[in-house]
């Protein structure tokens, strides 16, 4: 019994020890877990601090990069701005040298001309056939005088040097005061105290043709322009009233006083604006053909001498009854009623575009003073304005030069050439310094239109108002015109045309102010010019 009790006690002690051991083990385990968790939290906290530090460092780096990029972009903007400004300056310098330097140098207020004139004797201006149109004569005292051997005949196109420069004297002032003589000769002249001879300007002008046009115009006011249609060379340019450039200083007050009435200082060939009269029917006919390429030959009109279009009465010249007409015979007879009828059928927007292709309302690329020809019709124009305009009356105004360009374009198969008057420059050894080549201004109308218009214009001479040119030994294509310009019915006389019609060598545009009909006053001038140039 006592042994059982002792065994029981021993077992209880043993269980107590085991239980105590388990409690100690659990306690130790909890402590270790706590320590492990503490270490883990410390590691996590440390890692978080590192991440935050890295994020902060990364953000700081990004900020530095952003500021760097901003700084770089500002530097780039500044760099590009400087480059653009520099390129702009270079571009403007090139543009100035190509397009404006000559104008600035030729400006009469440019003091450089005075400096050049002290060292260089102004060069000569010659016609294409070698005649002297302007030269400088030096007297015993060394005084230079500009002399114009033909007096009034070339006054507008050649120009003058006194009382403001004009014409070729102005546009070629710098070349005329520039010497390309042999350098040794120039150096020798410098040591001698002598002037070097300026370059010679050789023009496209035909002296004999110019003289013929001047004399043929007689005492009438007006203008004559002659062109070579294949190149644009101006062969003659006459304007009356004229003045003598040799005595312009002496007569200046009288010239200015009479400017309103006589306008002798104005170059009517390029600055005079006139109603084109029936010569404008060339434009109307071309537009009708372009709009009706397959039907224009079927056009028919019965002329009774007068007709009303929406209440607007159009009369033929002298109310002449032309009878039944085709487009060809309508142009040959210059029937106002037929062309007024055509005008009511035209697309006015297209019509205006055609006139502007022919340089109406636009600047001309020329080196001399001019006025823009004017055309005002548009789709809003009423019937009265349309019927007047298509026959060359109304508000349309044209220069003789513009009328020459229209005619030359037809003669040149629809291609317009830039008109020019200076052919080349040469030094005093007659060696070419600069040469000017013909420049095309593009195709204005299709070749077939130009060829058909040529045929229509030939009929004006063979069967119409230009019949006095039939007897010439070559065919002529042309168009007469009588342009009323006041309430009394006074008319400017017009003629435009070219010859030979099948191989054009010369185009003429002639206006005689207040004379009457083109066939009576302008055609005879054309006949003399054709004969002089071609015979």
Tab-separated table of N, CA, C and O in Angstrom, residues 326-422:
chain	number	residue	atom	x	y	z
A	326	UNK	N	-20.857	84.655	-138.648
A	326	UNK	CA	-20.227	83.617	-137.824
A	326	UNK	C	-19.284	84.321	-136.859
A	326	UNK	O	-19.127	85.550	-136.908
A	327	UNK	N	-18.618	83.576	-135.995
A	327	UNK	CA	-17.651	84.187	-135.082
A	327	UNK	C	-16.529	84.844	-135.875
A	327	UNK	O	-16.084	85.959	-135.540
A	328	UNK	N	-16.083	84.188	-136.929
A	328	UNK	CA	-14.994	84.703	-137.752
A	328	UNK	C	-15.372	86.020	-138.406
A	328	UNK	O	-14.626	87.010	-138.332
A	329	UNK	N	-16.539	86.057	-139.035
A	329	UNK	CA	-16.961	87.286	-139.719
A	329	UNK	C	-17.367	88.366	-138.722
A	329	UNK	O	-17.221	89.563	-138.999
A	330	UNK	N	-17.835	87.978	-137.528
A	330	UNK	CA	-18.187	88.959	-136.498
A	330	UNK	C	-16.946	89.710	-136.034
A	330	UNK	O	-16.991	90.928	-135.815
A	331	UNK	N	-15.812	88.988	-135.901
A	331	UNK	CA	-14.563	89.648	-135.520
A	331	UNK	C	-14.030	90.484	-136.675
A	331	UNK	O	-13.558	91.603	-136.467
A	332	UNK	N	-14.127	89.940	-137.889
A	332	UNK	CA	-13.626	90.663	-139.060
A	332	UNK	C	-14.369	91.977	-139.247
A	332	UNK	O	-13.768	93.018	-139.548
A	333	UNK	N	-15.696	91.954	-139.081
A	333	UNK	CA	-16.515	93.159	-139.255
A	333	UNK	C	-16.597	93.987	-137.981
A	333	UNK	O	-17.138	95.090	-137.986
A	334	UNK	N	-16.070	93.442	-136.875
A	334	UNK	CA	-16.097	94.107	-135.566
A	334	UNK	C	-17.524	94.439	-135.149
A	334	UNK	O	-17.840	95.569	-134.759
A	335	UNK	N	-18.387	93.421	-135.185
A	335	UNK	CA	-19.801	93.603	-134.868
A	335	UNK	C	-20.015	93.659	-133.361
A	335	UNK	O	-19.793	92.671	-132.648
A	336	UNK	N	-20.471	94.804	-132.867
A	336	UNK	CA	-20.713	94.964	-131.436
A	336	UNK	C	-21.859	94.084	-130.954
A	336	UNK	O	-21.806	93.508	-129.862
A	337	UNK	N	-22.910	93.997	-131.747
A	337	UNK	CA	-24.070	93.207	-131.344
A	337	UNK	C	-23.734	91.744	-131.166
A	337	UNK	O	-24.179	91.107	-130.194
A	338	UNK	N	-22.939	91.183	-132.073
A	338	UNK	CA	-22.559	89.775	-131.984
A	338	UNK	C	-21.765	89.502	-130.717
A	338	UNK	O	-21.994	88.505	-130.012
A	339	UNK	N	-20.836	90.389	-130.389
A	339	UNK	CA	-20.009	90.150	-129.209
A	339	UNK	C	-20.768	90.461	-127.919
A	339	UNK	O	-20.495	89.856	-126.876
A	340	UNK	N	-21.718	91.371	-127.968
A	340	UNK	CA	-22.582	91.585	-126.798
A	340	UNK	C	-23.395	90.325	-126.526
A	340	UNK	O	-23.580	89.920	-125.368
A	341	UNK	N	-23.876	89.698	-127.605
A	341	UNK	CA	-24.617	88.436	-127.468
A	341	UNK	C	-23.734	87.365	-126.852
A	341	UNK	O	-24.147	86.625	-125.944
A	342	UNK	N	-22.498	87.267	-127.322
A	342	UNK	CA	-21.543	86.300	-126.760
A	342	UNK	C	-21.331	86.582	-125.271
A	342	UNK	O	-21.288	85.671	-124.444
A	343	UNK	N	-21.211	87.861	-124.933
A	343	UNK	CA	-20.944	88.232	-123.544
A	343	UNK	C	-22.009	87.758	-122.587
A	343	UNK	O	-21.714	87.389	-121.443
A	344	UNK	N	-23.271	87.762	-123.028
A	344	UNK	CA	-24.362	87.323	-122.149
A	344	UNK	C	-24.321	85.821	-121.897
A	344	UNK	O	-25.016	85.326	-121.013
A	345	UNK	N	-23.510	85.093	-122.660
A	345	UNK	CA	-23.432	83.630	-122.525
A	345	UNK	C	-22.169	83.189	-121.782
A	345	UNK	O	-21.987	81.994	-121.548
A	346	UNK	N	-21.298	84.106	-121.415
A	346	UNK	CA	-20.009	83.744	-120.820
A	346	UNK	C	-20.116	83.490	-119.315
A	346	UNK	O	-20.948	84.076	-118.623
A	347	UNK	N	-19.230	82.627	-118.829
A	347	UNK	CA	-19.016	82.440	-117.392
A	347	UNK	C	-18.110	83.581	-116.931
A	347	UNK	O	-16.911	83.597	-117.251
A	348	UNK	N	-18.655	84.546	-116.210
A	348	UNK	CA	-17.905	85.752	-115.878
A	348	UNK	C	-16.717	85.487	-114.957
A	348	UNK	O	-15.705	86.184	-115.018
A	349	UNK	N	-16.835	84.469	-114.104
A	349	UNK	CA	-15.703	84.105	-113.244
A	349	UNK	C	-14.547	83.595	-114.084
A	349	UNK	O	-13.378	83.967	-113.878
A	350	UNK	N	-14.853	82.723	-115.039
A	350	UNK	CA	-13.825	82.204	-115.938
A	350	UNK	C	-13.236	83.317	-116.800
A	350	UNK	O	-12.021	83.362	-117.048
A	351	UNK	N	-14.079	84.213	-117.259
A	351	UNK	CA	-13.656	85.351	-118.084
A	351	UNK	C	-12.656	86.218	-117.314
A	351	UNK	O	-11.607	86.616	-117.856
A	352	UNK	N	-12.978	86.508	-116.066
A	352	UNK	CA	-12.078	87.324	-115.250
A	352	UNK	C	-10.733	86.621	-115.040
A	352	UNK	O	-9.670	87.243	-115.118
A	353	UNK	N	-10.782	85.306	-114.797
A	353	UNK	CA	-9.536	84.548	-114.603
A	353	UNK	C	-8.662	84.606	-115.846
A	353	UNK	O	-7.432	84.705	-115.748
A	354	UNK	N	-9.295	84.550	-117.026
A	354	UNK	CA	-8.508	84.627	-118.255
A	354	UNK	C	-7.825	85.984	-118.380
A	354	UNK	O	-6.637	86.056	-118.720
A	355	UNK	N	-8.554	87.053	-118.101
A	355	UNK	CA	-7.940	88.380	-118.191
A	355	UNK	C	-6.785	88.528	-117.203
A	355	UNK	O	-5.760	89.144	-117.528
A	356	UNK	N	-6.924	87.942	-116.034
A	356	UNK	CA	-5.856	88.057	-115.039
A	356	UNK	C	-4.665	87.185	-115.405
A	356	UNK	O	-3.530	87.496	-115.035
A	357	UNK	N	-4.892	86.099	-116.139
A	357	UNK	CA	-3.766	85.329	-116.679
A	357	UNK	C	-2.990	86.176	-117.678
A	357	UNK	O	-1.777	86.032	-117.819
A	358	UNK	N	-3.703	87.068	-118.346
A	358	UNK	CA	-3.061	87.990	-119.285
A	358	UNK	C	-2.542	89.249	-118.588
A	358	UNK	O	-2.223	90.243	-119.241
A	359	UNK	N	-2.499	89.223	-117.238
A	359	UNK	CA	-1.867	90.248	-116.413
A	359	UNK	C	-2.716	91.491	-116.165
A	359	UNK	O	-2.203	92.531	-115.733
A	360	UNK	N	-4.031	91.427	-116.394
A	360	UNK	CA	-4.896	92.510	-115.919
A	360	UNK	C	-4.932	92.470	-114.390
A	360	UNK	O	-4.905	91.389	-113.782
A	361	UNK	N	-4.977	93.643	-113.779
A	361	UNK	CA	-5.051	93.778	-112.309
A	361	UNK	C	-3.821	93.192	-111.610
A	361	UNK	O	-3.868	92.908	-110.415
A	362	UNK	N	-2.722	93.025	-112.341
A	362	UNK	CA	-1.528	92.426	-111.748
A	362	UNK	C	-0.288	93.237	-112.091
A	362	UNK	O	-0.267	94.002	-113.053
A	363	UNK	N	0.760	93.004	-111.294
A	363	UNK	CA	2.037	93.678	-111.541
A	363	UNK	C	2.776	92.967	-112.673
A	363	UNK	O	2.779	91.745	-112.762
A	364	UNK	N	3.423	93.766	-113.509
A	364	UNK	CA	4.245	93.219	-114.582
A	364	UNK	C	5.690	93.097	-114.114
A	364	UNK	O	6.175	93.932	-113.342
A	365	UNK	N	6.352	92.069	-114.570
A	365	UNK	CA	7.760	91.866	-114.221
A	365	UNK	C	8.629	92.590	-115.250
A	365	UNK	O	9.237	91.979	-116.131
A	366	UNK	N	8.670	93.910	-115.134
A	366	UNK	CA	9.432	94.732	-116.071
A	366	UNK	C	10.278	95.737	-115.302
A	366	UNK	O	10.048	95.978	-114.114
A	367	UNK	N	11.258	96.332	-115.995
A	367	UNK	CA	12.199	97.243	-115.347
A	367	UNK	C	11.869	98.709	-115.576
A	367	UNK	O	12.685	99.578	-115.284
A	368	UNK	N	10.681	98.998	-116.111
A	368	UNK	CA	10.346	100.388	-116.385
A	368	UNK	C	9.015	100.738	-115.732
A	368	UNK	O	8.258	99.857	-115.320
A	369	UNK	N	8.761	102.029	-115.651
A	369	UNK	CA	7.526	102.507	-115.025
A	369	UNK	C	6.314	102.096	-115.864
A	369	UNK	O	6.340	102.163	-117.088
A	370	UNK	N	5.234	101.665	-115.191
A	370	UNK	CA	4.028	101.247	-115.903
A	370	UNK	C	2.826	101.384	-114.980
A	370	UNK	O	2.970	101.529	-113.767
A	371	UNK	N	1.647	101.325	-115.576
A	371	UNK	CA	0.398	101.240	-114.818
A	371	UNK	C	-0.270	99.905	-115.111
A	371	UNK	O	-0.157	99.370	-116.223
A	372	UNK	N	-0.957	99.368	-114.112
A	372	UNK	CA	-1.649	98.102	-114.297
A	372	UNK	C	-2.911	98.294	-115.127
A	372	UNK	O	-3.672	99.232	-114.919
A	373	UNK	N	-3.107	97.393	-116.091
A	373	UNK	CA	-4.372	97.387	-116.821
A	373	UNK	C	-5.467	96.868	-115.895
A	373	UNK	O	-5.207	96.054	-115.001
A	374	UNK	N	-6.706	97.331	-116.117
A	374	UNK	CA	-7.775	97.076	-115.148
A	374	UNK	C	-8.970	96.380	-115.796
A	374	UNK	O	-9.434	96.781	-116.862
A	375	UNK	N	-9.462	95.346	-115.106
A	375	UNK	CA	-10.664	94.624	-115.532
A	375	UNK	C	-11.535	94.440	-114.304
A	375	UNK	O	-11.060	93.975	-113.263
A	376	UNK	N	-12.835	94.797	-114.403
A	376	UNK	CA	-13.665	94.832	-113.198
A	376	UNK	C	-14.856	93.879	-113.207
A	376	UNK	O	-15.557	93.779	-112.208
A	377	UNK	N	-15.130	93.182	-114.308
A	377	UNK	CA	-16.290	92.289	-114.327
A	377	UNK	C	-16.145	91.150	-113.324
A	377	UNK	O	-15.059	90.613	-113.130
A	378	UNK	N	-17.249	90.757	-112.698
A	378	UNK	CA	-17.310	89.542	-111.894
A	378	UNK	C	-18.731	88.992	-111.988
A	378	UNK	O	-19.578	89.542	-112.710
A	379	UNK	N	-18.995	87.918	-111.269
A	379	UNK	CA	-20.290	87.244	-111.386
A	379	UNK	C	-21.465	88.105	-110.925
A	379	UNK	O	-22.619	87.793	-111.215
A	380	UNK	N	-21.184	89.193	-110.214
A	380	UNK	CA	-22.240	90.083	-109.753
A	380	UNK	C	-22.563	91.192	-110.755
A	380	UNK	O	-23.518	91.941	-110.562
A	381	UNK	N	-21.780	91.302	-111.822
A	381	UNK	CA	-21.974	92.387	-112.791
A	381	UNK	C	-23.301	92.225	-113.530
A	381	UNK	O	-23.719	91.109	-113.847
A	382	UNK	N	-23.964	93.354	-113.818
A	382	UNK	CA	-25.251	93.290	-114.515
A	382	UNK	C	-25.055	93.230	-116.028
A	382	UNK	O	-23.941	93.405	-116.543
A	383	UNK	N	-26.140	93.007	-116.741
A	383	UNK	CA	-26.081	92.828	-118.191
A	383	UNK	C	-25.519	94.057	-118.898
A	383	UNK	O	-24.743	93.941	-119.854
A	384	UNK	N	-25.885	95.230	-118.433
A	384	UNK	CA	-25.390	96.453	-119.048
A	384	UNK	C	-23.877	96.549	-118.991
A	384	UNK	O	-23.220	96.882	-119.990
A	385	UNK	N	-23.311	96.267	-117.830
A	385	UNK	CA	-21.862	96.332	-117.670
A	385	UNK	C	-21.180	95.247	-118.497
A	385	UNK	O	-20.132	95.474	-119.103
A	386	UNK	N	-21.792	94.059	-118.535
A	386	UNK	CA	-21.213	92.946	-119.291
A	386	UNK	C	-21.162	93.273	-120.777
A	386	UNK	O	-20.128	93.123	-121.433
A	387	UNK	N	-22.294	93.702	-121.345
A	387	UNK	CA	-22.340	93.952	-122.788
A	387	UNK	C	-21.423	95.094	-123.205
A	387	UNK	O	-20.906	95.098	-124.331
A	388	UNK	N	-21.196	96.060	-122.326
A	388	UNK	CA	-20.251	97.131	-122.632
A	388	UNK	C	-18.803	96.630	-122.558
A	388	UNK	O	-17.977	96.951	-123.414
A	389	UNK	N	-18.520	95.834	-121.538
A	389	UNK	CA	-17.147	95.374	-121.316
A	389	UNK	C	-16.663	94.457	-122.424
A	389	UNK	O	-15.516	94.563	-122.884
A	390	UNK	N	-17.497	93.522	-122.864
A	390	UNK	CA	-17.045	92.526	-123.844
A	390	UNK	C	-16.728	93.144	-125.203
A	390	UNK	O	-16.026	92.521	-126.021
A	391	UNK	N	-17.205	94.361	-125.462
A	391	UNK	CA	-16.866	95.032	-126.717
A	391	UNK	C	-15.790	96.097	-126.510
A	391	UNK	O	-15.496	96.885	-127.418
A	392	UNK	N	-15.191	96.114	-125.293
A	392	UNK	CA	-14.055	96.996	-125.040
A	392	UNK	C	-14.397	98.366	-124.513
A	392	UNK	O	-13.563	99.272	-124.516
A	393	UNK	N	-15.608	98.542	-124.030
A	393	UNK	CA	-15.994	99.804	-123.404
A	393	UNK	C	-16.143	99.557	-121.895
A	393	UNK	O	-15.389	98.791	-121.334
A	394	UNK	N	-17.083	100.176	-121.237
A	394	UNK	CA	-17.255	99.941	-119.809
A	394	UNK	C	-16.085	100.473	-119.008
A	394	UNK	O	-15.490	101.501	-119.334
A	395	UNK	N	-15.733	99.741	-117.959
A	395	UNK	CA	-14.700	100.202	-117.022
A	395	UNK	C	-13.321	99.632	-117.335
A	395	UNK	O	-12.355	99.959	-116.655
A	396	UNK	N	-13.209	98.780	-118.322
A	396	UNK	CA	-11.911	98.177	-118.649
A	396	UNK	C	-10.956	99.248	-119.165
A	396	UNK	O	-11.305	100.059	-120.019
A	397	UNK	N	-9.727	99.237	-118.634
A	397	UNK	CA	-8.680	100.163	-119.065
A	397	UNK	C	-7.414	99.366	-119.355
A	397	UNK	O	-7.087	98.418	-118.631
A	398	UNK	N	-6.722	99.763	-120.406
A	398	UNK	CA	-5.577	98.967	-120.859
A	398	UNK	C	-4.454	99.888	-121.315
A	398	UNK	O	-4.691	100.996	-121.805
A	399	UNK	N	-3.202	99.442	-121.151
A	399	UNK	CA	-2.050	100.171	-121.678
A	399	UNK	C	-1.696	99.596	-123.050
A	399	UNK	O	-1.976	98.421	-123.331
A	400	UNK	N	-1.073	100.380	-123.908
A	400	UNK	CA	-0.601	99.834	-125.187
A	400	UNK	C	0.349	98.650	-124.996
A	400	UNK	O	0.340	97.716	-125.803
A	401	UNK	N	1.145	98.678	-123.929
A	401	UNK	CA	2.030	97.544	-123.659
A	401	UNK	C	1.231	96.282	-123.388
A	401	UNK	O	1.542	95.204	-123.909
A	402	UNK	N	0.184	96.385	-122.568
A	402	UNK	CA	-0.652	95.220	-122.256
A	402	UNK	C	-1.306	94.679	-123.527
A	402	UNK	O	-1.363	93.463	-123.734
A	403	UNK	N	-1.787	95.569	-124.399
A	403	UNK	CA	-2.395	95.119	-125.645
A	403	UNK	C	-1.370	94.419	-126.536
A	403	UNK	O	-1.697	93.456	-127.250
A	404	UNK	N	-0.131	94.876	-126.468
A	404	UNK	CA	0.942	94.212	-127.217
A	404	UNK	C	1.223	92.820	-126.654
A	404	UNK	O	1.465	91.868	-127.409
A	405	UNK	N	1.165	92.684	-125.326
A	405	UNK	CA	1.420	91.378	-124.700
A	405	UNK	C	0.336	90.365	-125.074
A	405	UNK	O	0.629	89.186	-125.322
A	406	UNK	N	-0.923	90.805	-125.092
A	406	UNK	CA	-2.024	89.916	-125.485
A	406	UNK	C	-1.805	89.421	-126.909
A	406	UNK	O	-1.883	88.221	-127.199
A	407	UNK	N	-1.503	90.365	-127.797
A	407	UNK	CA	-1.317	90.022	-129.210
A	407	UNK	C	-0.083	89.139	-129.409
A	407	UNK	O	-0.113	88.185	-130.191
A	408	UNK	N	1.003	89.439	-128.685
A	408	UNK	CA	2.224	88.653	-128.807
A	408	UNK	C	2.021	87.230	-128.298
A	408	UNK	O	2.603	86.281	-128.834
A	409	UNK	N	1.190	87.064	-127.275
A	409	UNK	CA	0.900	85.726	-126.747
A	409	UNK	C	0.159	84.887	-127.787
A	409	UNK	O	0.450	83.698	-127.964
A	410	UNK	N	-0.775	85.497	-128.486
A	410	UNK	CA	-1.473	84.792	-129.571
A	410	UNK	C	-0.472	84.428	-130.670
A	410	UNK	O	-0.463	83.302	-131.177
A	411	UNK	N	0.390	85.373	-131.028
A	411	UNK	CA	1.378	85.137	-132.085
A	411	UNK	C	2.373	84.058	-131.705
A	411	UNK	O	2.914	83.362	-132.583
A	412	UNK	N	2.615	83.902	-130.395
A	412	UNK	CA	3.613	82.930	-129.916
A	412	UNK	C	2.960	81.639	-129.444
A	412	UNK	O	3.429	80.980	-128.521
A	413	UNK	N	1.845	81.268	-130.075
A	413	UNK	CA	1.157	79.999	-129.802
A	413	UNK	C	0.688	79.862	-128.356
A	413	UNK	O	0.674	78.761	-127.800
A	414	UNK	N	0.335	80.969	-127.728
A	414	UNK	CA	-0.253	80.927	-126.395
A	414	UNK	C	0.718	81.111	-125.256
A	414	UNK	O	0.318	81.102	-124.093
A	415	UNK	N	2.013	81.297	-125.555
A	415	UNK	CA	3.035	81.483	-124.513
A	415	UNK	C	3.403	82.959	-124.432
A	415	UNK	O	3.757	83.579	-125.438
A	416	UNK	N	3.308	83.525	-123.224
A	416	UNK	CA	3.669	84.930	-123.031
A	416	UNK	C	5.133	85.045	-122.642
A	416	UNK	O	5.606	84.346	-121.745
A	417	UNK	N	5.858	85.935	-123.306
A	417	UNK	CA	7.262	86.201	-122.987
A	417	UNK	C	7.369	87.514	-122.210
A	417	UNK	O	6.598	88.450	-122.444
A	418	UNK	N	8.299	87.551	-121.298
A	418	UNK	CA	8.528	88.766	-120.510
A	418	UNK	C	9.100	89.851	-121.416
A	418	UNK	O	10.102	89.639	-122.095
A	419	UNK	N	8.476	91.036	-121.445
A	419	UNK	CA	9.023	92.114	-122.272
A	419	UNK	C	10.282	92.715	-121.644
A	419	UNK	O	10.335	92.929	-120.430
A	420	UNK	N	11.291	92.966	-122.453
A	420	UNK	CA	12.509	93.591	-121.913
A	420	UNK	C	13.155	94.467	-122.977
A	420	UNK	O	12.939	94.287	-124.177
A	421	UNK	N	13.961	95.424	-122.529
A	421	UNK	CA	14.487	96.437	-123.432
A	421	UNK	C	16.014	96.505	-123.411
A	421	UNK	O	16.620	97.152	-124.270
A	422	UNK	N	16.678	95.825	-122.464
A	422	UNK	CA	18.148	95.790	-122.420
A	422	UNK	C	18.606	94.410	-122.855
A	422	UNK	O	18.231	93.404	-122.247
